[in-house]
PDB file of C-alpha atoms in Angstrom:
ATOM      1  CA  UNK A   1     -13.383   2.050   8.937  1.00  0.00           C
ATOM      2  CA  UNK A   2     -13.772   3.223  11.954  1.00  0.00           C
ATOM      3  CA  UNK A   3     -13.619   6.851  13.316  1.00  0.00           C
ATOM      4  CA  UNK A   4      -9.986   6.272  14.871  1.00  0.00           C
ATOM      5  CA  UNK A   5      -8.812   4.909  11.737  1.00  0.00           C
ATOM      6  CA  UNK A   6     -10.022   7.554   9.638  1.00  0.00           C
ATOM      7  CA  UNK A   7      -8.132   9.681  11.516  1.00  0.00           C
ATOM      8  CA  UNK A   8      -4.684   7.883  11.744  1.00  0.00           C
ATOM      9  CA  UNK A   9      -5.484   7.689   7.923  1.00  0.00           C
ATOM     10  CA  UNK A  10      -5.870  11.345   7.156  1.00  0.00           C
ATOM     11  CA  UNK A  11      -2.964  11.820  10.084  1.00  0.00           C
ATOM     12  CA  UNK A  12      -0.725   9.640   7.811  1.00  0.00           C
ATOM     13  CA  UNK A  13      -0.860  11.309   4.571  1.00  0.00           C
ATOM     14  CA  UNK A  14      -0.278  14.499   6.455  1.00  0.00           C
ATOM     15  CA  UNK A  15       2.742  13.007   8.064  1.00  0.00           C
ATOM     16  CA  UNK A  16       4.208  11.276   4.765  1.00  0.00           C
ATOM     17  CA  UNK A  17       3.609  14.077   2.343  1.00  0.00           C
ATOM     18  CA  UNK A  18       1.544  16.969   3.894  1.00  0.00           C
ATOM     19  CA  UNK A  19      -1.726  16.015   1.985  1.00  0.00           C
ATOM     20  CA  UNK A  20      -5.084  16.525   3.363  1.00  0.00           C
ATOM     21  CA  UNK A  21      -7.604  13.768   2.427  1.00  0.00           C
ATOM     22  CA  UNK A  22     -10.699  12.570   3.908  1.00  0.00           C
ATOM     23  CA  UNK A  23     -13.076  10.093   4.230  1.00  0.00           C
ATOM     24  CA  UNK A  24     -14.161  10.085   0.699  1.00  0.00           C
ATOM     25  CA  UNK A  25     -10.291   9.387  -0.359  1.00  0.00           C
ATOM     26  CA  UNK A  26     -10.711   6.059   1.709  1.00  0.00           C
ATOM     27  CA  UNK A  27     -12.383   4.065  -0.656  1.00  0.00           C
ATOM     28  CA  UNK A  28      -9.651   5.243  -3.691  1.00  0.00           C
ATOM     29  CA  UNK A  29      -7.251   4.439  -0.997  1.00  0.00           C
ATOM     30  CA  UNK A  30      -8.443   1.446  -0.146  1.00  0.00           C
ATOM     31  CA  UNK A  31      -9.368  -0.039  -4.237  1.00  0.00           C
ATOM     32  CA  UNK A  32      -5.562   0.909  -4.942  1.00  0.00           C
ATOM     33  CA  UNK A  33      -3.971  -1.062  -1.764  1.00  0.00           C
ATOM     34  CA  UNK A  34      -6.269  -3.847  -2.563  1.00  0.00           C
ATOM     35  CA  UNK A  35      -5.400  -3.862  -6.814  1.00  0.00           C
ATOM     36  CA  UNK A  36      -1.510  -3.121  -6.182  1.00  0.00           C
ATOM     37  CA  UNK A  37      -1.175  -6.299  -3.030  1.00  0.00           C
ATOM     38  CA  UNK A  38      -3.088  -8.413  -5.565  1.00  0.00           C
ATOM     39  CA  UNK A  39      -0.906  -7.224  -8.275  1.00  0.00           C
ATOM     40  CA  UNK A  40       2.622  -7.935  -6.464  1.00  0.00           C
ATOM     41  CA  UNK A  41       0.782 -11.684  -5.419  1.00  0.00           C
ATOM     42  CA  UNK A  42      -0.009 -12.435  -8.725  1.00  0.00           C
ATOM     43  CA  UNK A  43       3.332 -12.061 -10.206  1.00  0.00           C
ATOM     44  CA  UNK A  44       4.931 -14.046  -6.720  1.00  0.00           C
ATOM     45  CA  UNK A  45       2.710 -16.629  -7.546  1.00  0.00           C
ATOM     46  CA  UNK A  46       4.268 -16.971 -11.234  1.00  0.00           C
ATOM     47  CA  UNK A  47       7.361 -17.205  -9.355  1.00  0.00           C
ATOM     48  CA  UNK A  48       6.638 -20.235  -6.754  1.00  0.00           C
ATOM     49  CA  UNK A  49       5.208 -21.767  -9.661  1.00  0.00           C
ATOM     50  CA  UNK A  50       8.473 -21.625 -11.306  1.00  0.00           C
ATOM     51  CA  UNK A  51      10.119 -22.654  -8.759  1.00  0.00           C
ATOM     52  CA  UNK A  52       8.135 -25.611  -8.241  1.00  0.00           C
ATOM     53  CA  UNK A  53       6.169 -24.622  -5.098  1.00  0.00           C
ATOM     54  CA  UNK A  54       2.374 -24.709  -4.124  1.00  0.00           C
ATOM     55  CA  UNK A  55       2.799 -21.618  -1.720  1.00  0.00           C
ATOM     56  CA  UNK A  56       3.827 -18.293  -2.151  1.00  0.00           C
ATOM     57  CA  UNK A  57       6.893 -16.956  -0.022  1.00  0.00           C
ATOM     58  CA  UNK A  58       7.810 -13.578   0.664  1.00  0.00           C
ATOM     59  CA  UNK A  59      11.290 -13.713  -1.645  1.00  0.00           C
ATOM     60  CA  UNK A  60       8.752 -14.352  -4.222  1.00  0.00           C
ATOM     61  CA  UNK A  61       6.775 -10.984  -4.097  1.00  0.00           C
ATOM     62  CA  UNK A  62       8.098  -8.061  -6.498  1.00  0.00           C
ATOM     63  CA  UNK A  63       9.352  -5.477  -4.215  1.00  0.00           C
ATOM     64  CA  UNK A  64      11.987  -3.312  -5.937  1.00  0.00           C
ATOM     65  CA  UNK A  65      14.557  -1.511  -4.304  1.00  0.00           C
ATOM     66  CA  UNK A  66      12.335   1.619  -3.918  1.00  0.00           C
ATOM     67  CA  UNK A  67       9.110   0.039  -2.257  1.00  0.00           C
ATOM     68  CA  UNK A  68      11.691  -1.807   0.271  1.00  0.00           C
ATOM     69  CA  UNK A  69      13.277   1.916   1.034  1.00  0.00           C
ATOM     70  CA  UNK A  70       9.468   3.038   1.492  1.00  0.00           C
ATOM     71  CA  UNK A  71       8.516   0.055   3.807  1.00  0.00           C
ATOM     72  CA  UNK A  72      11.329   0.999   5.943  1.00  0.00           C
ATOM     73  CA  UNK A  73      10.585   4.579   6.035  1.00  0.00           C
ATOM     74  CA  UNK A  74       6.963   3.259   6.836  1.00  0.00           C
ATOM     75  CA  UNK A  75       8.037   1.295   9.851  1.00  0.00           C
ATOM     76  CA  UNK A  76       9.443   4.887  11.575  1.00  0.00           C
ATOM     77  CA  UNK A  77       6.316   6.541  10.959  1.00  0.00           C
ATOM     78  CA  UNK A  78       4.373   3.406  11.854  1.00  0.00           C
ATOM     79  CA  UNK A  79       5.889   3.576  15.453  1.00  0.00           C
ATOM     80  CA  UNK A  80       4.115   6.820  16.197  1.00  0.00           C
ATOM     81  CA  UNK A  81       0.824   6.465  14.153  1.00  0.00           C
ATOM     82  CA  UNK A  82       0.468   2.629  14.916  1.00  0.00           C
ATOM     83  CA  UNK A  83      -0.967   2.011  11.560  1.00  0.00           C
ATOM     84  CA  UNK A  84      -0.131  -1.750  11.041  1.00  0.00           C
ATOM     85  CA  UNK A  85      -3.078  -3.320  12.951  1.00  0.00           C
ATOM     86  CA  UNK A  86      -5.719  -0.995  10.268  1.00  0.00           C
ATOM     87  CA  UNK A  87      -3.714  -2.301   7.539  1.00  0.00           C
ATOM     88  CA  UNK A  88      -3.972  -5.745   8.257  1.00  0.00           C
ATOM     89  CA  UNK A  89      -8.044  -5.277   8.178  1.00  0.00           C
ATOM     90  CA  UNK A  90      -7.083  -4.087   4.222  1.00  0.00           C
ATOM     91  CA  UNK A  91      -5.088  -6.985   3.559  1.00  0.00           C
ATOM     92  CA  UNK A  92      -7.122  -9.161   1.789  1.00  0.00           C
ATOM     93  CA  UNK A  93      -6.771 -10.729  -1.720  1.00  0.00           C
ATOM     94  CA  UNK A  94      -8.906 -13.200  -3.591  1.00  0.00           C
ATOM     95  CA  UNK A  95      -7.991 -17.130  -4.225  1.00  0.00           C
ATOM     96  CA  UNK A  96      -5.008 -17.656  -5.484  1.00  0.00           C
ATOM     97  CA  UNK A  97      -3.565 -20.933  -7.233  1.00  0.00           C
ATOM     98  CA  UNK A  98      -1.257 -20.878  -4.549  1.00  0.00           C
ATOM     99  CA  UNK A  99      -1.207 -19.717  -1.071  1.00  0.00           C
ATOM    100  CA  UNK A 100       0.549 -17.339   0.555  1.00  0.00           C
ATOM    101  CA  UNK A 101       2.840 -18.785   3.733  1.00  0.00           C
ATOM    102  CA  UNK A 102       2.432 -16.967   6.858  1.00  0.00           C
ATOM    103  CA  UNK A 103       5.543 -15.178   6.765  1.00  0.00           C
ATOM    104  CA  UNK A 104       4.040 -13.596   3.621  1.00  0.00           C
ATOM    105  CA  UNK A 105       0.797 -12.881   5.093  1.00  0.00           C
ATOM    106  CA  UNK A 106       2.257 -11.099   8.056  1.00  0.00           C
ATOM    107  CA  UNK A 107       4.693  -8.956   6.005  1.00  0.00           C
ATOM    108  CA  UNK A 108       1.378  -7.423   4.151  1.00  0.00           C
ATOM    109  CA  UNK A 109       0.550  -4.850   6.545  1.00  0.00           C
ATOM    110  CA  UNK A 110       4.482  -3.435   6.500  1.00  0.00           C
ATOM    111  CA  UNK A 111       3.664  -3.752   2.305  1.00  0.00           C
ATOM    112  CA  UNK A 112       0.631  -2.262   2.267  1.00  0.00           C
ATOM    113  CA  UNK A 113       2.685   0.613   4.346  1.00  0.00           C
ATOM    114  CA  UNK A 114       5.321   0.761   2.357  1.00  0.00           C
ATOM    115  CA  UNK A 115       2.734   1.119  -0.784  1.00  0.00           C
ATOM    116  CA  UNK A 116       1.433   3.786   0.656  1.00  0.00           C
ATOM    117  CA  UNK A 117       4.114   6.068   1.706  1.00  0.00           C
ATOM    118  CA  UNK A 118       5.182   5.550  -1.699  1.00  0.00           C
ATOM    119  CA  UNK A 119       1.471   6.692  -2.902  1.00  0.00           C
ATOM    120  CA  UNK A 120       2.032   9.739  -0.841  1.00  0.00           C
ATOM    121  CA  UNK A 121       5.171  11.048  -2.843  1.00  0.00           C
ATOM    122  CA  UNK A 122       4.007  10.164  -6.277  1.00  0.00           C
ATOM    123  CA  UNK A 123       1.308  12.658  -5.364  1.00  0.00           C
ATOM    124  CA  UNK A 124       3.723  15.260  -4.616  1.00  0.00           C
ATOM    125  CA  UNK A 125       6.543  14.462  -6.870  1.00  0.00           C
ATOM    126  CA  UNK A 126       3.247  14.671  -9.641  1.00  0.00           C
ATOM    127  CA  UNK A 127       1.997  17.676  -8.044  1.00  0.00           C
ATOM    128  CA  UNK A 128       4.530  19.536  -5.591  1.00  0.00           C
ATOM    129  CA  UNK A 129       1.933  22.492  -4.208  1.00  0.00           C
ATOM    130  CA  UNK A 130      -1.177  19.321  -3.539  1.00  0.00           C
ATOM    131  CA  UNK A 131      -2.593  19.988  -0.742  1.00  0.00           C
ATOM    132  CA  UNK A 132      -5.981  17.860  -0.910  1.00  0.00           C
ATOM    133  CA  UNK A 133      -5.407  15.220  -4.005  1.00  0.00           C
ATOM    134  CA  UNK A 134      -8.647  15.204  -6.462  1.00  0.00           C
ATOM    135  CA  UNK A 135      -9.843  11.592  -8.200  1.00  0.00           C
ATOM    136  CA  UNK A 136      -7.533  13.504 -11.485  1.00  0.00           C
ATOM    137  CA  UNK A 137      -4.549  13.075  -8.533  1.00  0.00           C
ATOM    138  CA  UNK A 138      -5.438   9.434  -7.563  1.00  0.00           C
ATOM    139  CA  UNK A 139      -5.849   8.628 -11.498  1.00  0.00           C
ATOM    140  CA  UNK A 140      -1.939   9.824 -12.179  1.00  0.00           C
ATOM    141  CA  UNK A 141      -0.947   8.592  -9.334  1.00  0.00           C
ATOM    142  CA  UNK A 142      -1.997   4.708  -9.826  1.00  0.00           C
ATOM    143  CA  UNK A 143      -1.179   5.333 -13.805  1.00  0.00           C
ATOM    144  CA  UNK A 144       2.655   5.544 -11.995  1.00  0.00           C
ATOM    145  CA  UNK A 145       2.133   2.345 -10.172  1.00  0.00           C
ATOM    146  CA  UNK A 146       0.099   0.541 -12.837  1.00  0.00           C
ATOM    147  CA  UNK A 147       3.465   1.015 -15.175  1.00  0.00           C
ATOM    148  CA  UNK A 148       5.971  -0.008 -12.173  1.00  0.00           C
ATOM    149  CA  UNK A 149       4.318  -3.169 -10.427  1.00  0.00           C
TER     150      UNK A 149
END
């Protein structure tokens, strides 16, 4: 990542939930975007399959009432911090036995947002006084998501 994006990173997390992290947070940051997208894929891919399809579509991915509310709170912060084009470097995910249509493709960086304003909260829901979240923080934090998606 880049200097800049380091920066709208950290500037992010402050905005979302008034968290300091840094540069060594990126690669936690960035192994729980990548698990969680690869997560919601593989159960949207056990979907199209059930419905008969060889791609993926984006009615097929997971997202629960809560992670929609947090993409759309994403999207308003997005607008200042202009975010998506960094998250669309992270959105990557291995083969799959079927492919995601490019609808679904372009709705991961918005996603990928969403997941991470959501991220943001569980650390201060978890821990209200965080200021700087610890790997004990970003170990809670994806035990939350693990049990939800």
């Amino acid at each position: 990542m880049t200097v800049m994006s380091i920066a709208r990173f950290e500037r992010f997390f402050r905005t979302a939930a008034g968290l300091d992290v840094d540069k060594n947070d990126l690669k936690r940051y960035s192994d729980f975007v990548d698990t969680k997208l690869y997560d919601l894929l593989t159960v949207a891919q056990a979907t199209a399959k059930a419905n008969g399809r060889d791609i993926i579509r984006t009615c097929d991915l997971p997202i629960t009432k809560g992670l929609q509310e947090s993409i759309h709170r994403f999207r308003a912060i997005d607008e200042e911090l202009e975010l998506k084009p960094i998250l669309e470097q992270l959105a990557t995910h291995p083969a799959l036995d079927r492919t995601p249509d490019e609808d679904t493709e372009a709705a991961y960086p918005e996603i990928i947002g969403g997941l991470s304003l959501a991220l943001a909260q569980t650390f201060k829901i978890l821990h209200p006084d965080l200021k700087n979240p610890q790997t004990q923080h970003w170990d809670e934090a994806r035990a939350v998501f693990d049990l939800l998606l």
